[in-house]
DNA sequence: ATTCAACGATTGATGTGTCAATTACATTCC
DNA sequence: GGAATGTAATTGACACATCAATCGTTGAAT
């Protein structure tokens, strides 16, 4: 394959790769979301929040720290926590050393929901994603994804 | 690398690949969306609608056919077309042979907007995605994406 | 021909994400 | 210690996606 001039627009072949990549990624995400929702009754946003909290030391985080670890906007976190609080999955507690802040904690109900969700979710990751590939292909995925991340990281952000 | 038992949960290494894959894909999508929006004032949903219409013969489609080609829910199409019609990008015309149906057409303003958007968008695809890879890596992407699509296609849908 | 199931498309309700503005507290600097 | 500035988090308005319900039309069975 000839290296295309970087100034030119993508060739048809390049565009086909692009579309295949972006469409399968989006399809995969939708399929996982659907399984998580139907098997465990939580969205992947809920899952991410619960995962991040349960990985934190003390199993609690300031809401801005939560936002930083998940790479979400602060206001998104705020809205989402509001909804999760309604459903009894998390609780907001006033923060001892900074009375502006809040600490977010999983309720026991939230912990249970997370434990109930996690094994089926991991199984779905295996079935829908990992099982699609031979070991060498998985290595290819890892290295191309890393290359892409590096590239995006160096391209001007925001 | 040893082949994991398909029944087991993912290993840490496998999960790392999974996360790298899904996060970079999502990051890429967000970056492209942002460029499309800021450079051309359209969302990628708008762009997809306009692209699909402009690829159609007669540059017009029944709205359900539009939904099928984009793989969107019908109601999503309906809502989105409503908004695009407000902005003058598309027009809905009554359908000759089936008075239940509507045909969707790009307005001349819509055509212009699409032409204005497309070159910058393709350039962004090159810069943010294609330029990240060596040619062999692009081949790897193509074949792993194809494998994934095949896998997802054969796994029970919906 | 009349009925009725199927179909094309829209609608309204709800949950979600983004942006800009706001509130309340904290910190800094004189 | 009081004014300005900064920071944590929430709020409201809006755009968007999904779901279930709806409306009007079509087509098929009797």
Short mmCIF file of C-alpha atoms (C1' of nucleotides) in Angstrom, two decimals:
data_model
loop_
_atom_site.label_atom_id
_atom_site.label_comp_id
_atom_site.label_asym_id
_atom_site.label_seq_id
_atom_site.Cartn_x
_atom_site.Cartn_y
_atom_site.Cartn_z
CA UNK A 1 0.00 0.00 0.00
CA UNK A 2 1.35 3.37 -1.01
CA UNK A 3 1.68 6.02 1.64
CA UNK A 4 -0.82 8.75 0.85
CA UNK A 5 0.22 12.38 0.82
CA UNK A 6 -0.71 13.72 4.23
CA UNK A 7 -2.13 16.85 2.66
CA UNK A 8 -4.64 15.02 0.49
CA UNK A 9 -8.12 13.98 1.45
CA UNK A 10 -8.57 10.33 2.40
CA UNK A 11 -8.77 7.79 -0.38
CA UNK A 12 -11.82 5.56 -0.70
CA UNK A 13 -9.87 2.70 0.87
CA UNK A 14 -8.85 4.82 3.81
CA UNK A 15 -12.38 6.02 4.31
CA UNK A 16 -13.61 2.46 4.28
CA UNK A 17 -11.22 1.59 7.10
CA UNK A 18 -12.31 4.65 9.00
CA UNK A 19 -15.97 3.79 8.67
CA UNK A 20 -15.43 0.18 9.61
CA UNK A 21 -13.51 1.23 12.68
CA UNK A 22 -15.90 3.85 13.95
CA UNK A 23 -19.04 1.90 13.20
CA UNK A 24 -17.92 -1.30 14.86
CA UNK A 25 -16.75 0.60 17.92
CA UNK A 26 -20.09 2.29 18.18
CA UNK A 27 -21.98 -0.95 17.60
CA UNK A 28 -19.94 -2.67 20.29
CA UNK A 29 -20.61 0.07 22.74
CA UNK A 30 -24.32 -0.07 22.09
CA UNK A 31 -24.39 -3.84 22.52
CA UNK A 32 -22.57 -3.69 25.82
CA UNK A 33 -24.79 -0.92 27.04
CA UNK A 34 -27.86 -2.95 26.17
CA UNK A 35 -26.58 -6.00 28.00
CA UNK A 36 -25.62 -4.06 31.08
CA UNK A 37 -29.02 -2.44 31.14
CA UNK A 38 -31.03 -5.59 30.61
CA UNK A 39 -28.96 -7.89 32.78
CA UNK A 40 -28.33 -5.57 35.69
CA UNK A 41 -30.62 -2.58 35.32
CA UNK A 42 -27.83 -0.02 35.30
CA UNK A 43 -26.48 2.14 32.50
CA UNK A 44 -22.82 2.16 31.62
CA UNK A 45 -22.61 5.68 33.04
CA UNK A 46 -23.95 4.33 36.35
CA UNK A 47 -21.49 1.48 36.13
CA UNK A 48 -18.57 3.80 35.54
CA UNK A 49 -19.48 5.92 38.53
CA UNK A 50 -19.83 2.87 40.76
CA UNK A 51 -16.61 1.36 39.47
CA UNK A 52 -14.66 4.55 40.06
CA UNK A 53 -16.05 4.90 43.56
CA UNK A 54 -15.35 1.33 44.47
CA UNK A 55 -11.77 1.63 43.24
CA UNK A 56 -11.16 4.75 45.34
CA UNK A 57 -9.49 4.45 48.71
CA UNK A 58 -12.11 4.71 51.39
CA UNK A 59 -14.61 3.97 48.62
CA UNK A 60 -15.45 7.67 48.56
CA UNK A 61 -14.47 10.64 46.44
CA UNK A 62 -14.98 14.35 46.21
CA UNK A 63 -17.26 14.96 43.32
CA UNK A 64 -14.68 16.93 41.39
CA UNK A 65 -12.18 14.13 41.83
CA UNK A 66 -14.78 11.73 40.53
CA UNK A 67 -15.22 13.96 37.51
CA UNK A 68 -11.48 14.07 36.92
CA UNK A 69 -11.03 10.30 37.11
CA UNK A 70 -13.88 9.62 34.74
CA UNK A 71 -13.04 12.54 32.49
CA UNK A 72 -16.57 13.92 32.72
CA UNK A 73 -17.74 17.49 32.95
CA UNK A 74 -18.47 18.57 36.46
CA UNK A 75 -22.03 19.41 35.68
CA UNK A 76 -22.59 16.04 34.11
CA UNK A 77 -21.41 14.44 37.31
CA UNK A 78 -23.68 16.66 39.31
CA UNK A 79 -26.75 15.81 37.28
CA UNK A 80 -25.93 12.15 37.16
CA UNK A 81 -25.28 11.90 40.87
CA UNK A 82 -28.61 13.60 41.47
CA UNK A 83 -30.36 10.87 39.55
CA UNK A 84 -28.36 8.11 41.18
CA UNK A 85 -29.11 9.58 44.57
CA UNK A 86 -32.81 9.49 43.76
CA UNK A 87 -32.48 5.83 43.03
CA UNK A 88 -30.62 5.22 46.24
CA UNK A 89 -27.35 4.13 44.66
CA UNK A 90 -25.11 6.83 46.10
CA UNK A 91 -25.17 9.35 48.90
CA UNK A 92 -23.60 12.80 49.17
CA UNK A 93 -22.02 13.67 52.46
CA UNK A 94 -20.78 17.09 53.55
CA UNK A 95 -17.03 17.32 53.46
CA UNK A 96 -15.17 17.80 56.74
CA UNK A 97 -12.27 20.02 55.70
CA UNK A 98 -14.01 22.04 52.97
CA UNK A 99 -17.60 22.96 53.48
CA UNK A 100 -18.07 23.82 49.81
CA UNK A 101 -17.37 20.29 48.82
CA UNK A 102 -19.25 17.03 48.98
CA UNK A 103 -18.06 13.50 49.27
CA UNK A 104 -19.76 10.86 47.24
CA UNK A 105 -20.23 7.39 48.68
CA UNK A 106 -21.87 4.23 47.43
CA UNK A 107 -24.83 3.25 49.56
CA UNK A 108 -24.99 -0.39 50.54
CA UNK A 109 -27.65 -0.72 47.93
CA UNK A 110 -25.26 0.83 45.43
CA UNK A 111 -22.51 -1.59 46.41
CA UNK A 112 -24.83 -4.48 45.92
CA UNK A 113 -25.98 -3.19 42.56
CA UNK A 114 -22.36 -2.85 41.49
CA UNK A 115 -21.45 -6.34 42.62
CA UNK A 116 -24.49 -7.72 40.86
CA UNK A 117 -23.56 -5.91 37.67
CA UNK A 118 -19.87 -6.50 37.46
CA UNK A 119 -19.52 -10.18 36.71
CA UNK A 120 -22.14 -10.18 33.96
CA UNK A 121 -20.56 -7.07 32.52
CA UNK A 122 -17.09 -8.57 32.46
CA UNK A 123 -18.53 -11.66 30.89
CA UNK A 124 -20.13 -9.50 28.22
CA UNK A 125 -16.79 -7.83 27.54
CA UNK A 126 -15.31 -11.25 26.99
CA UNK A 127 -18.11 -12.50 24.81
CA UNK A 128 -18.68 -9.43 22.68
CA UNK A 129 -15.15 -8.08 22.42
CA UNK A 130 -12.36 -10.41 23.51
CA UNK A 131 -13.81 -13.52 21.94
CA UNK A 132 -13.81 -11.79 18.57
CA UNK A 133 -10.03 -12.00 18.28
CA UNK A 134 -7.08 -14.28 18.06
CA UNK A 135 -4.35 -13.43 20.55
CA UNK A 136 -2.20 -11.71 17.91
CA UNK A 137 -5.16 -9.62 16.87
CA UNK A 138 -5.63 -8.52 20.43
CA UNK A 139 -2.02 -7.40 20.42
CA UNK A 140 -2.69 -5.46 17.22
CA UNK A 141 -5.64 -3.77 18.87
CA UNK A 142 -3.53 -2.84 21.84
CA UNK A 143 -0.78 -1.33 19.75
CA UNK A 144 -3.00 0.51 17.29
CA UNK A 145 -5.13 1.89 20.12
CA UNK A 146 -1.99 3.01 21.90
CA UNK A 147 -0.74 4.69 18.72
CA UNK A 148 -4.06 6.45 18.32
CA UNK A 149 -4.08 7.59 21.91
CA UNK A 150 -0.56 8.94 21.58
CA UNK A 151 -1.53 10.72 18.39
CA UNK A 152 -4.64 12.27 19.90
CA UNK A 153 -2.73 13.22 22.98
CA UNK A 154 -0.21 15.18 20.98
CA UNK A 155 -2.73 16.82 18.65
CA UNK A 156 -3.97 20.09 20.13
CA UNK A 157 -6.60 19.31 22.70
CA UNK A 158 -9.90 21.05 23.29
CA UNK B 1 0.45 -14.96 25.12
CA UNK B 2 -1.58 -17.81 26.49
CA UNK B 3 -5.08 -18.27 25.25
CA UNK B 4 -7.47 -17.62 28.12
CA UNK B 5 -10.27 -19.98 28.91
CA UNK B 6 -13.32 -18.56 27.23
CA UNK B 7 -15.41 -19.22 30.28
CA UNK B 8 -13.23 -17.15 32.60
CA UNK B 9 -13.54 -13.49 33.28
CA UNK B 10 -11.07 -11.23 31.46
CA UNK B 11 -7.55 -10.99 32.82
CA UNK B 12 -6.12 -7.64 33.83
CA UNK B 13 -4.16 -7.51 30.58
CA UNK B 14 -7.25 -8.19 28.53
CA UNK B 15 -9.19 -5.56 30.39
CA UNK B 16 -6.45 -3.06 29.78
CA UNK B 17 -6.70 -3.68 26.03
CA UNK B 18 -10.45 -3.35 26.23
CA UNK B 19 -10.26 -0.05 28.05
CA UNK B 20 -7.64 1.33 25.74
CA UNK B 21 -9.74 0.41 22.75
CA UNK B 22 -13.04 1.77 23.95
CA UNK B 23 -11.62 4.93 25.44
CA UNK B 24 -9.59 5.93 22.42
CA UNK B 25 -12.54 5.27 20.14
CA UNK B 26 -14.72 7.45 22.28
CA UNK B 27 -12.10 10.16 22.52
CA UNK B 28 -11.65 10.16 18.76
CA UNK B 29 -15.34 10.46 18.21
CA UNK B 30 -15.59 13.39 20.57
CA UNK B 31 -12.68 15.17 18.91
CA UNK B 32 -14.18 14.78 15.47
CA UNK B 33 -17.56 15.92 16.68
CA UNK B 34 -16.00 19.02 18.19
CA UNK B 35 -14.16 19.88 14.98
CA UNK B 36 -17.20 19.35 12.82
CA UNK B 37 -19.25 21.54 15.09
CA UNK B 38 -16.75 24.35 15.38
CA UNK B 39 -15.54 24.35 11.78
CA UNK B 40 -18.87 23.89 10.04
CA UNK B 41 -21.62 24.43 12.58
CA UNK B 42 -23.18 21.01 12.12
CA UNK B 43 -23.27 18.00 14.41
CA UNK B 44 -22.11 14.61 13.23
CA UNK B 45 -25.74 13.49 13.31
CA UNK B 46 -26.59 16.30 10.93
CA UNK B 47 -23.62 15.36 8.79
CA UNK B 48 -24.65 11.75 8.62
CA UNK B 49 -28.15 12.66 7.53
CA UNK B 50 -26.86 14.98 4.85
CA UNK B 51 -24.28 12.47 3.67
CA UNK B 52 -26.85 9.70 3.40
CA UNK B 53 -29.23 11.94 1.50
CA UNK B 54 -26.60 13.15 -0.88
CA UNK B 55 -25.50 9.61 -1.62
CA UNK B 56 -29.05 8.51 -2.42
CA UNK B 57 -30.21 8.39 -6.02
CA UNK B 58 -32.35 11.42 -6.70
CA UNK B 59 -30.78 12.84 -3.55
CA UNK B 60 -34.01 12.02 -1.73
CA UNK B 61 -35.18 9.21 0.54
CA UNK B 62 -38.25 8.00 2.35
CA UNK B 63 -37.71 8.67 5.97
CA UNK B 64 -37.86 5.01 6.92
CA UNK B 65 -35.25 4.24 4.27
CA UNK B 66 -33.09 6.97 5.71
CA UNK B 67 -33.48 5.36 9.13
CA UNK B 68 -32.51 1.97 7.74
CA UNK B 69 -29.40 3.23 5.97
CA UNK B 70 -28.15 5.10 9.01
CA UNK B 71 -29.25 2.40 11.40
CA UNK B 72 -31.23 4.86 13.51
CA UNK B 73 -34.53 4.43 15.26
CA UNK B 74 -37.42 5.81 13.28
CA UNK B 75 -38.41 8.20 15.99
CA UNK B 76 -34.90 9.51 16.27
CA UNK B 77 -35.00 10.31 12.58
CA UNK B 78 -38.34 11.98 12.97
CA UNK B 79 -37.21 14.21 15.81
CA UNK B 80 -33.92 15.01 14.16
CA UNK B 81 -35.50 15.86 10.83
CA UNK B 82 -37.89 18.15 12.65
CA UNK B 83 -34.98 20.09 14.03
CA UNK B 84 -33.12 20.13 10.72
CA UNK B 85 -36.26 21.32 8.97
CA UNK B 86 -36.52 24.18 11.44
CA UNK B 87 -33.00 25.18 10.52
CA UNK B 88 -33.81 24.98 6.82
CA UNK B 89 -31.41 22.13 6.04
CA UNK B 90 -33.96 19.62 4.77
CA UNK B 91 -37.52 19.60 3.53
CA UNK B 92 -40.21 16.93 3.83
CA UNK B 93 -42.35 16.38 0.77
CA UNK B 94 -45.51 14.29 0.59
CA UNK B 95 -44.92 11.02 -1.17
CA UNK B 96 -46.67 10.41 -4.49
CA UNK B 97 -47.39 6.69 -4.30
CA UNK B 98 -47.99 6.34 -0.55
CA UNK B 99 -49.74 9.13 1.25
CA UNK B 100 -48.62 7.88 4.63
CA UNK B 101 -45.00 8.43 3.73
CA UNK B 102 -42.79 11.42 3.34
CA UNK B 103 -39.76 12.01 1.20
CA UNK B 104 -36.84 13.85 2.67
CA UNK B 105 -34.80 16.19 0.49
CA UNK B 106 -31.85 18.45 1.14
CA UNK B 107 -32.73 22.07 0.59
CA UNK B 108 -30.23 24.06 -1.43
CA UNK B 109 -29.13 25.54 1.83
CA UNK B 110 -28.65 22.02 3.16
CA UNK B 111 -26.60 21.06 0.12
CA UNK B 112 -24.40 24.05 0.63
CA UNK B 113 -23.95 23.32 4.30
CA UNK B 114 -22.97 19.76 3.45
CA UNK B 115 -20.45 20.84 0.84
CA UNK B 116 -19.00 23.37 3.24
CA UNK B 117 -18.69 20.72 5.93
CA UNK B 118 -17.36 17.80 4.00
CA UNK B 119 -13.83 18.80 3.06
CA UNK B 120 -12.91 20.02 6.55
CA UNK B 121 -14.45 16.88 7.99
CA UNK B 122 -12.48 14.60 5.71
CA UNK B 123 -9.38 16.53 6.54
CA UNK B 124 -10.10 16.02 10.22
CA UNK B 125 -10.48 12.28 9.63
CA UNK B 126 -7.07 12.28 8.06
CA UNK B 127 -5.44 14.35 10.74
CA UNK B 128 -7.00 12.79 13.80
CA UNK B 129 -7.32 9.18 12.67
CA UNK B 130 -5.40 8.20 9.55
CA UNK B 131 -2.28 10.16 10.38
CA UNK B 132 -1.97 8.22 13.64
CA UNK B 133 -0.92 5.04 11.83
CA UNK B 134 1.67 3.47 9.65
CA UNK B 135 0.20 1.72 6.61
CA UNK B 136 0.56 -1.74 8.19
CA UNK B 137 -1.22 -0.52 11.26
CA UNK B 138 -4.08 0.70 9.14
CA UNK B 139 -4.30 -2.78 7.70
CA UNK B 140 -4.39 -4.17 11.22
CA UNK B 141 -7.22 -1.83 12.06
CA UNK B 142 -9.12 -2.92 9.00
CA UNK B 143 -8.78 -6.58 9.76
CA UNK B 144 -9.48 -6.40 13.47
CA UNK B 145 -12.49 -4.17 12.87
CA UNK B 146 -13.75 -6.62 10.28
CA UNK B 147 -13.26 -9.50 12.72
CA UNK B 148 -15.16 -7.62 15.37
CA UNK B 149 -17.97 -6.77 13.01
CA UNK B 150 -18.23 -10.38 11.94
CA UNK B 151 -18.27 -11.48 15.55
CA UNK B 152 -20.93 -8.98 16.56
CA UNK B 153 -22.95 -9.85 13.49
CA UNK B 154 -23.07 -13.48 14.46
CA UNK B 155 -23.73 -12.93 18.17
CA UNK B 156 -27.46 -12.75 18.85
CA UNK B 157 -28.65 -9.30 17.98
CA UNK B 158 -31.10 -7.12 19.85
"C1'" DA C 1 -67.29 -3.67 0.59
"C1'" DT C 2 -66.10 -3.90 5.35
"C1'" DT C 3 -63.23 -5.04 8.74
"C1'" DC C 4 -58.87 -5.41 10.73
"C1'" DA C 5 -54.02 -6.19 11.08
"C1'" DA C 6 -49.83 -4.08 9.44
"C1'" DC C 7 -47.27 -0.16 8.27
"C1'" DG C 8 -45.15 4.85 7.84
"C1'" DA C 9 -44.41 8.36 10.41
"C1'" DT C 10 -45.00 11.48 14.25
"C1'" DT C 11 -45.67 12.73 19.15
"C1'" DG C 12 -44.98 13.15 24.18
"C1'" DA C 13 -42.69 11.69 28.23
"C1'" DT C 14 -38.54 10.78 30.23
"C1'" DG C 15 -33.54 10.37 30.94
"C1'" DT C 16 -29.33 12.14 29.58
"C1'" DG C 17 -25.27 15.53 28.25
"C1'" DT C 18 -23.61 20.35 27.42
"C1'" DC C 19 -23.15 25.06 28.15
"C1'" DA C 20 -23.49 29.27 30.71
"C1'" DA C 21 -24.83 31.22 34.89
"C1'" DT C 22 -25.09 30.95 39.74
"C1'" DT C 23 -24.35 30.00 44.78
"C1'" DA C 24 -21.66 29.46 48.53
"C1'" DC C 25 -17.47 29.04 50.53
"C1'" DA C 26 -12.17 29.68 50.54
"C1'" DT C 27 -8.01 32.15 49.75
"C1'" DT C 28 -5.15 35.97 48.87
"C1'" DC C 29 -3.45 40.39 49.32
"C1'" DC C 30 -3.33 45.01 50.96
"C1'" DG D 1 -10.31 42.40 58.52
"C1'" DG D 2 -12.38 43.42 54.21
"C1'" DA D 3 -12.40 43.46 49.06
"C1'" DA D 4 -11.19 40.92 45.22
"C1'" DT D 5 -10.44 36.66 43.18
"C1'" DG D 6 -10.71 31.77 42.85
"C1'" DT D 7 -12.84 27.29 43.45
"C1'" DA D 8 -16.56 23.33 44.48
"C1'" DA D 9 -20.62 22.19 43.21
"C1'" DT D 10 -25.27 22.91 41.60
"C1'" DT D 11 -28.85 24.79 38.56
"C1'" DG D 12 -31.58 25.91 34.40
"C1'" DA D 13 -32.13 25.95 29.65
"C1'" DC D 14 -31.57 23.52 25.79
"C1'" DA D 15 -30.35 19.68 22.32
"C1'" DC D 16 -30.63 15.02 21.81
"C1'" DA D 17 -31.97 9.69 22.10
"C1'" DT D 18 -35.22 6.17 23.47
"C1'" DC D 19 -39.49 4.20 24.46
"C1'" DA D 20 -44.32 3.55 24.21
"C1'" DA D 21 -48.42 5.34 22.41
"C1'" DT D 22 -50.76 7.35 18.65
"C1'" DC D 23 -52.67 8.71 13.96
"C1'" DG D 24 -53.74 8.05 9.48
"C1'" DT D 25 -53.24 5.06 5.54
"C1'" DT D 26 -52.78 0.71 3.19
"C1'" DG D 27 -53.67 -3.91 1.98
"C1'" DA D 28 -55.49 -8.43 2.75
"C1'" DA D 29 -59.15 -11.64 4.25
"C1'" DT D 30 -63.63 -12.69 4.36
#
